[in-house]
CSV table of C-alpha atoms and ligand atoms in Angstrom, one decimal:
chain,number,residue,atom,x,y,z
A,15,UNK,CA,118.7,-136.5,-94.2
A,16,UNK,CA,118.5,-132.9,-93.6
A,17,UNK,CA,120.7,-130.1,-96.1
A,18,UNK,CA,121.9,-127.6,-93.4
A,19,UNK,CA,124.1,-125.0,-93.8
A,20,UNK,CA,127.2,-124.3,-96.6
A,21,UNK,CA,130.0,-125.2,-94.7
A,22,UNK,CA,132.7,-124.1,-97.3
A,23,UNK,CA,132.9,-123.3,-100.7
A,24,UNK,CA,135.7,-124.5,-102.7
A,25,UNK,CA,136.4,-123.7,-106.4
A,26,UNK,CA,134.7,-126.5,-107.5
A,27,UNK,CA,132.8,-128.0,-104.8
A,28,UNK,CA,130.2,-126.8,-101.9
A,29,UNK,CA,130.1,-128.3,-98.8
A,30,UNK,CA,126.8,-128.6,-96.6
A,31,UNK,CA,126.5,-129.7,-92.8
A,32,UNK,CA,123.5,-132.3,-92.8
A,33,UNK,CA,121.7,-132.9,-89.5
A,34,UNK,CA,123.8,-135.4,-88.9
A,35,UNK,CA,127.0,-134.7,-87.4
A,36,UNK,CA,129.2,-137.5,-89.0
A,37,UNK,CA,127.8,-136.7,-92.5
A,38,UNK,CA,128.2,-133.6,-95.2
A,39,UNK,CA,127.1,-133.2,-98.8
A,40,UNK,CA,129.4,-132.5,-101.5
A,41,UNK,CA,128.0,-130.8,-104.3
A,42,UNK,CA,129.7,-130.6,-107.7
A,43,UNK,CA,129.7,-127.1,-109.4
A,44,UNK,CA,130.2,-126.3,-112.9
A,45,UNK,CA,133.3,-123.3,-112.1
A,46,UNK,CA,136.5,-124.8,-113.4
A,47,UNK,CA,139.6,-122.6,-112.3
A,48,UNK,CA,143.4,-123.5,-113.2
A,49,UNK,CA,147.2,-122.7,-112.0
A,50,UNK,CA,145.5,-121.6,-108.3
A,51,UNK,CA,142.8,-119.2,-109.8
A,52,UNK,CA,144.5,-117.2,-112.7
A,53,UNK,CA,142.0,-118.8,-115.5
A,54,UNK,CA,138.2,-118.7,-114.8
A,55,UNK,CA,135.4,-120.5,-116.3
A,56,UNK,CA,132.7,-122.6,-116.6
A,57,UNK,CA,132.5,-126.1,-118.1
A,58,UNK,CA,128.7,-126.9,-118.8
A,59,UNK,CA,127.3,-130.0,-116.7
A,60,UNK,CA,131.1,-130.8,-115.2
A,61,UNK,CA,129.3,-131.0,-111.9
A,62,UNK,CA,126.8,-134.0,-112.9
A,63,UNK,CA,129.6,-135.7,-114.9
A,64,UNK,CA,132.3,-135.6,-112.1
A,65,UNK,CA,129.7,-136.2,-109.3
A,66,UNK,CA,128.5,-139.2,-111.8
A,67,UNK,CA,132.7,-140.1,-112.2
A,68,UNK,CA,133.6,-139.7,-109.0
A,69,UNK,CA,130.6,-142.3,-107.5
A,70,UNK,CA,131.4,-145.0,-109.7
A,71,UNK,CA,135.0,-144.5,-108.7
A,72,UNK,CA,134.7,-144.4,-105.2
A,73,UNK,CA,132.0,-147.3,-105.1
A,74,UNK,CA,134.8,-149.4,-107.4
A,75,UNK,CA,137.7,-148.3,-105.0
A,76,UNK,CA,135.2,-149.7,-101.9
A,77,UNK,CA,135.1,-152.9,-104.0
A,78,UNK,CA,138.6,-153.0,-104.1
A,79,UNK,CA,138.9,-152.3,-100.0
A,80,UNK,CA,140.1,-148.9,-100.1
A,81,UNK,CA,137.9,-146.8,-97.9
A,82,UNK,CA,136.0,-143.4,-98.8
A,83,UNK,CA,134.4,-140.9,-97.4
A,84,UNK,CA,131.4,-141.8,-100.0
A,85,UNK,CA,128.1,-143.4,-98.4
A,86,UNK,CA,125.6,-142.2,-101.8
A,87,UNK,CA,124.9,-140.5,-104.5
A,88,UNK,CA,122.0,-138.1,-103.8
A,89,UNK,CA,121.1,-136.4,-106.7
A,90,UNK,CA,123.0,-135.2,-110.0
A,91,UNK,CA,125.1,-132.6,-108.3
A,92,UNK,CA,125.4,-134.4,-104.4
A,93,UNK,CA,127.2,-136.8,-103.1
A,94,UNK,CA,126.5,-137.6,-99.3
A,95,UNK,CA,129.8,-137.5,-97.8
A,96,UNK,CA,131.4,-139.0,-94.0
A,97,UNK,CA,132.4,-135.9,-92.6
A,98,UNK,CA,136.5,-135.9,-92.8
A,99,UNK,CA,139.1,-134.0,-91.1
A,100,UNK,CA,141.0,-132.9,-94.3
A,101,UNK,CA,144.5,-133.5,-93.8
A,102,UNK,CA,146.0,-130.4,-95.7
A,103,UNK,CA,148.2,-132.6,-98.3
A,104,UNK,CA,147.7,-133.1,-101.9
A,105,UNK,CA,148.7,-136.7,-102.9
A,106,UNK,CA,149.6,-136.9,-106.5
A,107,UNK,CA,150.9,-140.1,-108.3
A,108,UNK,CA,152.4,-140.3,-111.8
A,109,UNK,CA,152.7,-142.8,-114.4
A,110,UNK,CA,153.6,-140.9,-117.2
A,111,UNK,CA,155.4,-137.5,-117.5
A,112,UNK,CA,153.4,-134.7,-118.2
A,113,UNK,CA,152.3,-131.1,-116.4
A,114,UNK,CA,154.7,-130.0,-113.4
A,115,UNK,CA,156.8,-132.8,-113.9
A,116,UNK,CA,157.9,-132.1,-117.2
A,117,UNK,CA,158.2,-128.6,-116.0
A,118,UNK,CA,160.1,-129.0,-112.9
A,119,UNK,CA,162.2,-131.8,-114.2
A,120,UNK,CA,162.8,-131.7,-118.0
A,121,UNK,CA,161.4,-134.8,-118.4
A,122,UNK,CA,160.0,-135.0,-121.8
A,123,UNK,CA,156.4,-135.1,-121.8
A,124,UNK,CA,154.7,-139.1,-122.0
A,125,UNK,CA,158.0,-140.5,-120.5
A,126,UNK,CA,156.4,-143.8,-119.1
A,127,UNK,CA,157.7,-143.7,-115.6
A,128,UNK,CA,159.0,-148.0,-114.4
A,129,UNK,CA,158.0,-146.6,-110.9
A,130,UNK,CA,155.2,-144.6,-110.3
A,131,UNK,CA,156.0,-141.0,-109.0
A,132,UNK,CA,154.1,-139.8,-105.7
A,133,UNK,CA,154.8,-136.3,-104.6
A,134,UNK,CA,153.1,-134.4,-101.7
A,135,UNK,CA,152.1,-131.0,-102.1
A,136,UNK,CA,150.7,-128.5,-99.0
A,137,UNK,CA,146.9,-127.7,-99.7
A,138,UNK,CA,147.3,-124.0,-99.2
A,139,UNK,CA,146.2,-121.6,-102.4
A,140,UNK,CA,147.8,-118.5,-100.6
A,141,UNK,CA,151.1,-120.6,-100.9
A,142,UNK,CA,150.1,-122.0,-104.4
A,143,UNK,CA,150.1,-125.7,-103.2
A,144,UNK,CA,154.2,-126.3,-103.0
A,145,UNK,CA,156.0,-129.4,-103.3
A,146,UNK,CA,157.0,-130.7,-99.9
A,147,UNK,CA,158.7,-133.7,-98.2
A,148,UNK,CA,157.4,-135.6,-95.6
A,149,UNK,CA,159.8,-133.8,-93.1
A,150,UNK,CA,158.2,-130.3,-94.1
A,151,UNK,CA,154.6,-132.0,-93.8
A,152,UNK,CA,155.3,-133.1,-90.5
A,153,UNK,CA,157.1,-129.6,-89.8
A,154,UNK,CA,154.2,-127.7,-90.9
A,155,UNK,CA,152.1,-129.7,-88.5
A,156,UNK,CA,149.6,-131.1,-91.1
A,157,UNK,CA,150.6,-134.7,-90.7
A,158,UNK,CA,152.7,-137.2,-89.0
A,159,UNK,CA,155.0,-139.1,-90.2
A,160,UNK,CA,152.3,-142.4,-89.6
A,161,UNK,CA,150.1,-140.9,-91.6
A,162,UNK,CA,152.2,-140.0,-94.9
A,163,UNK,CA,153.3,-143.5,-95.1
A,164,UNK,CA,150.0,-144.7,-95.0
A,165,UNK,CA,149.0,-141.7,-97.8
A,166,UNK,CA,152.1,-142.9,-99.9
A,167,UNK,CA,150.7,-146.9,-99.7
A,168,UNK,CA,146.9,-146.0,-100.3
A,169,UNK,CA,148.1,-143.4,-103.4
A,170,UNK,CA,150.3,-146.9,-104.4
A,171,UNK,CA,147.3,-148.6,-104.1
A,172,UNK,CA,144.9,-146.8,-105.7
A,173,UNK,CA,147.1,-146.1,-108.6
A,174,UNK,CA,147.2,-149.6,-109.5
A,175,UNK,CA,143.6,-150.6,-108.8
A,176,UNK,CA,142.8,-147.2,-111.4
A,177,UNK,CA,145.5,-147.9,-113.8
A,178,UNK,CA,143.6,-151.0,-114.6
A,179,UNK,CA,139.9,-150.1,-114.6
A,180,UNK,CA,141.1,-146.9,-116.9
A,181,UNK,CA,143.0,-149.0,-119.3
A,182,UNK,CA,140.0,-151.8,-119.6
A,183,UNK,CA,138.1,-148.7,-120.4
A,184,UNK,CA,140.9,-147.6,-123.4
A,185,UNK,CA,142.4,-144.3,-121.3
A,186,UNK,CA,146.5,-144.1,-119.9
A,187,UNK,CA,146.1,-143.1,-116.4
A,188,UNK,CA,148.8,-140.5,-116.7
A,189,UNK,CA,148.6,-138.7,-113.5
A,190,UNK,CA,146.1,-138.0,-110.4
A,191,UNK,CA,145.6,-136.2,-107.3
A,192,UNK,CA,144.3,-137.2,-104.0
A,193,UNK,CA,143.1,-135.7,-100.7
A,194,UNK,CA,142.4,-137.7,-97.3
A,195,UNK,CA,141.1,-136.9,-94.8
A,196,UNK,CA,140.7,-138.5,-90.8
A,197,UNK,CA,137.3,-140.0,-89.4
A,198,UNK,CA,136.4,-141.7,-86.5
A,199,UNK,CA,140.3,-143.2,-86.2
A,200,UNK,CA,140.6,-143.8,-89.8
A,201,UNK,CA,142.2,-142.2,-93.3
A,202,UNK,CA,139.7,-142.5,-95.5
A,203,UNK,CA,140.0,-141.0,-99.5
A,204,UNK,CA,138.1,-137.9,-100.0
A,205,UNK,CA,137.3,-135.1,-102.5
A,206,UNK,CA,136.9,-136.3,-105.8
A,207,UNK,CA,138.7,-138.6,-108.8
A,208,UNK,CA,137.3,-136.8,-111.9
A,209,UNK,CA,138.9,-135.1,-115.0
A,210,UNK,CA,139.2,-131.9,-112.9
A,211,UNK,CA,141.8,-134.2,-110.9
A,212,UNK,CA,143.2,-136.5,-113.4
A,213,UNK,CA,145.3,-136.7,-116.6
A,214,UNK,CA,143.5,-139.4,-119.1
A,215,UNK,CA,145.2,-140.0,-122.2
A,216,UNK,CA,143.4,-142.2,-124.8
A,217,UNK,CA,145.1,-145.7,-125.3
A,218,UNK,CA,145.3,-145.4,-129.0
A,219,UNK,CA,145.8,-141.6,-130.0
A,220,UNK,CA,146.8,-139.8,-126.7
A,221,UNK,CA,144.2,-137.8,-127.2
A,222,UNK,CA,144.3,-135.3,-124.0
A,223,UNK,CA,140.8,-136.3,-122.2
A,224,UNK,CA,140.6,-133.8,-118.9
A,225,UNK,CA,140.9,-131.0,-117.7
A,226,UNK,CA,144.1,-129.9,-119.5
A,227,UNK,CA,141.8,-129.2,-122.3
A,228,UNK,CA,140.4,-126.2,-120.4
A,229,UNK,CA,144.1,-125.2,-119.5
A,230,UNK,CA,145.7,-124.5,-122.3
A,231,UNK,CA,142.3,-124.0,-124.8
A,232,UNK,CA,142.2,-126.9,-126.6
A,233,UNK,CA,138.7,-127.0,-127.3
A,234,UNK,CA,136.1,-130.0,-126.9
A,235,UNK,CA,136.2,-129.8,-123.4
A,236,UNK,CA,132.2,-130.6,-122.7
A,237,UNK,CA,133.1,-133.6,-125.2
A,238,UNK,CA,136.6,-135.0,-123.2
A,239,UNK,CA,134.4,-134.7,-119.9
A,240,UNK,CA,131.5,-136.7,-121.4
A,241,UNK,CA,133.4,-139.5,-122.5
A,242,UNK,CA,135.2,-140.1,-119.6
A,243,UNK,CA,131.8,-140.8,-118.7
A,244,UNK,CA,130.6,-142.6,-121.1
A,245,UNK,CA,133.8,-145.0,-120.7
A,246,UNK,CA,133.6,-145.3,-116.9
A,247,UNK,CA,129.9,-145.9,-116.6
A,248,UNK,CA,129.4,-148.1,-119.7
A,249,UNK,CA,131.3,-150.7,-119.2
A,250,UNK,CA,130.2,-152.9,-115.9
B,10,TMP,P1,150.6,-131.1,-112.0
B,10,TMP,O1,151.3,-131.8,-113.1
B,10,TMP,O2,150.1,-129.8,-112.4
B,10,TMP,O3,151.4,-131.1,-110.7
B,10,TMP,O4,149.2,-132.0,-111.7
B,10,TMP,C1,149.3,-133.4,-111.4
B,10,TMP,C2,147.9,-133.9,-111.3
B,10,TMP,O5,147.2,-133.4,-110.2
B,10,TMP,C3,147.1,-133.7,-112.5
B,10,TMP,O6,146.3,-134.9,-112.8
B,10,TMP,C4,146.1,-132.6,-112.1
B,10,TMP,C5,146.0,-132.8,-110.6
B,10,TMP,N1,145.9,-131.5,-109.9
B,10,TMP,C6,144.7,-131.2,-109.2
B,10,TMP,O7,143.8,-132.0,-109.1
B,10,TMP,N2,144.7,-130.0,-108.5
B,10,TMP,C7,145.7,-129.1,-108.5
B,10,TMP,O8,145.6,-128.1,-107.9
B,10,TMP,C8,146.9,-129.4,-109.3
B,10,TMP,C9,148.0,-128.4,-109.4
B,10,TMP,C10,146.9,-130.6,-110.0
């Protein structure tokens, strides 16, 4: 396997072309950005720890029959990748109320939601990522409507497969967000499931675990990210 040339940089991801065509590397930088670039920084190692998070995840999901666009880990930082036709929609599912939701809604925040919420969002920064409905997805031309009900049931479904592993584990999956992406006929889950894309809560304190520690400054973010780790790979 041959590392050819960047095909896209994201805010915090590469991409590389390999010499084969159906293949691409993802590798996992340490930039973390928030609300759509207006905060900039670094978190120190998040690219081996979410490279390292998102593996284990994806192999798990495999387990578990979802499909993903993951075929190996390569090194700390790269994860060889099926090369996907992004679809341009951000899948997020919540269990608990926190972030936007609160925001948008007035819920109060750590309402436990009886149904899981999923929303779609449009992946486009210049737009900062709005909330849409399946009829604007399908308007937009990023989707049909096929393909958002078979989003909405894989986000369903991995929700409850992650719910589960997270909780053995001692963290409240409170919210997540997904990408997919087409290959060869199929949807298969792409991106990444890390703290950078997930709210963890711990069980017993609700102690704030990812990435919204780098939001709003709350300190001990190296730490949160680490033992994620710690408590996905440990336990086996
Ligand atoms: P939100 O509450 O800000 O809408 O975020 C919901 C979940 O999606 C949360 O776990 C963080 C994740 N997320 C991303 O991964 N990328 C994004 O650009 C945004 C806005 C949220």
């Amino acid at each position: 396997m041959k590392k050819g040339r960047q095909l896209y940089e994201g805010k915090a991801k590469k991409v590389f072309l390999t010499d084969d065509n159906d293949l691409v590397i993802q590798e996992f930088k340490d930039d973390a950005t928030a609300f759509n670039n207006k905060k900039k920084g670094t978190i120190a190692e998040k690219g081996v720890v979410n490279n390292a998070i998102s593996c284990k995840l994806f192999t798990m999901l495999e387990e578990h029959g979802i499909q993903t666009h993951l075929v190996e880990k390569l090194s700390d930082r790269e994860m060889l990748c099926r090369h996907l036709d992004i679809i341009k929609v951000e899948v997020v599912a919540r269990n608990i109320a926190a972030g936007s939701l609160v925001k948008r809604y007035g819920f109060a925040e750590g309402t436990v939601l009886e149904n899981p919420i999923i929303e779609f969002y449009l992946k486009d920064d210049d737009l900062d990522d709005p909330l849409m409905n399946e009829s604007h997805a399908v308007a937009l031309g990023v989707a049909t409507f096929e393909e958002l009900s078979v989003l909405k049931k894989r986000a369903e479904e991995i929700n409850a497969i992650l719910k589960q592993f997270f909780a053995e584990r001692k963290l409240k999956l409170v919210d997540f967000k997904l990408e997919f992406g087409r290959h060869k006929g199929e949807i298969l889950l792409g991106d990444e499931i890390s703290p950078d894309t997930c709210r963890f809560w711990d069980l017993d304190t609700n102690e704030k675990m990812d990435k919204d520690r780098f939001r709003f400054d709350l300190g001990g973010v190296e730490n949160a990210y680490s033992e994620v780790q710690k408590r996905v790979l440990g336990l086996d």
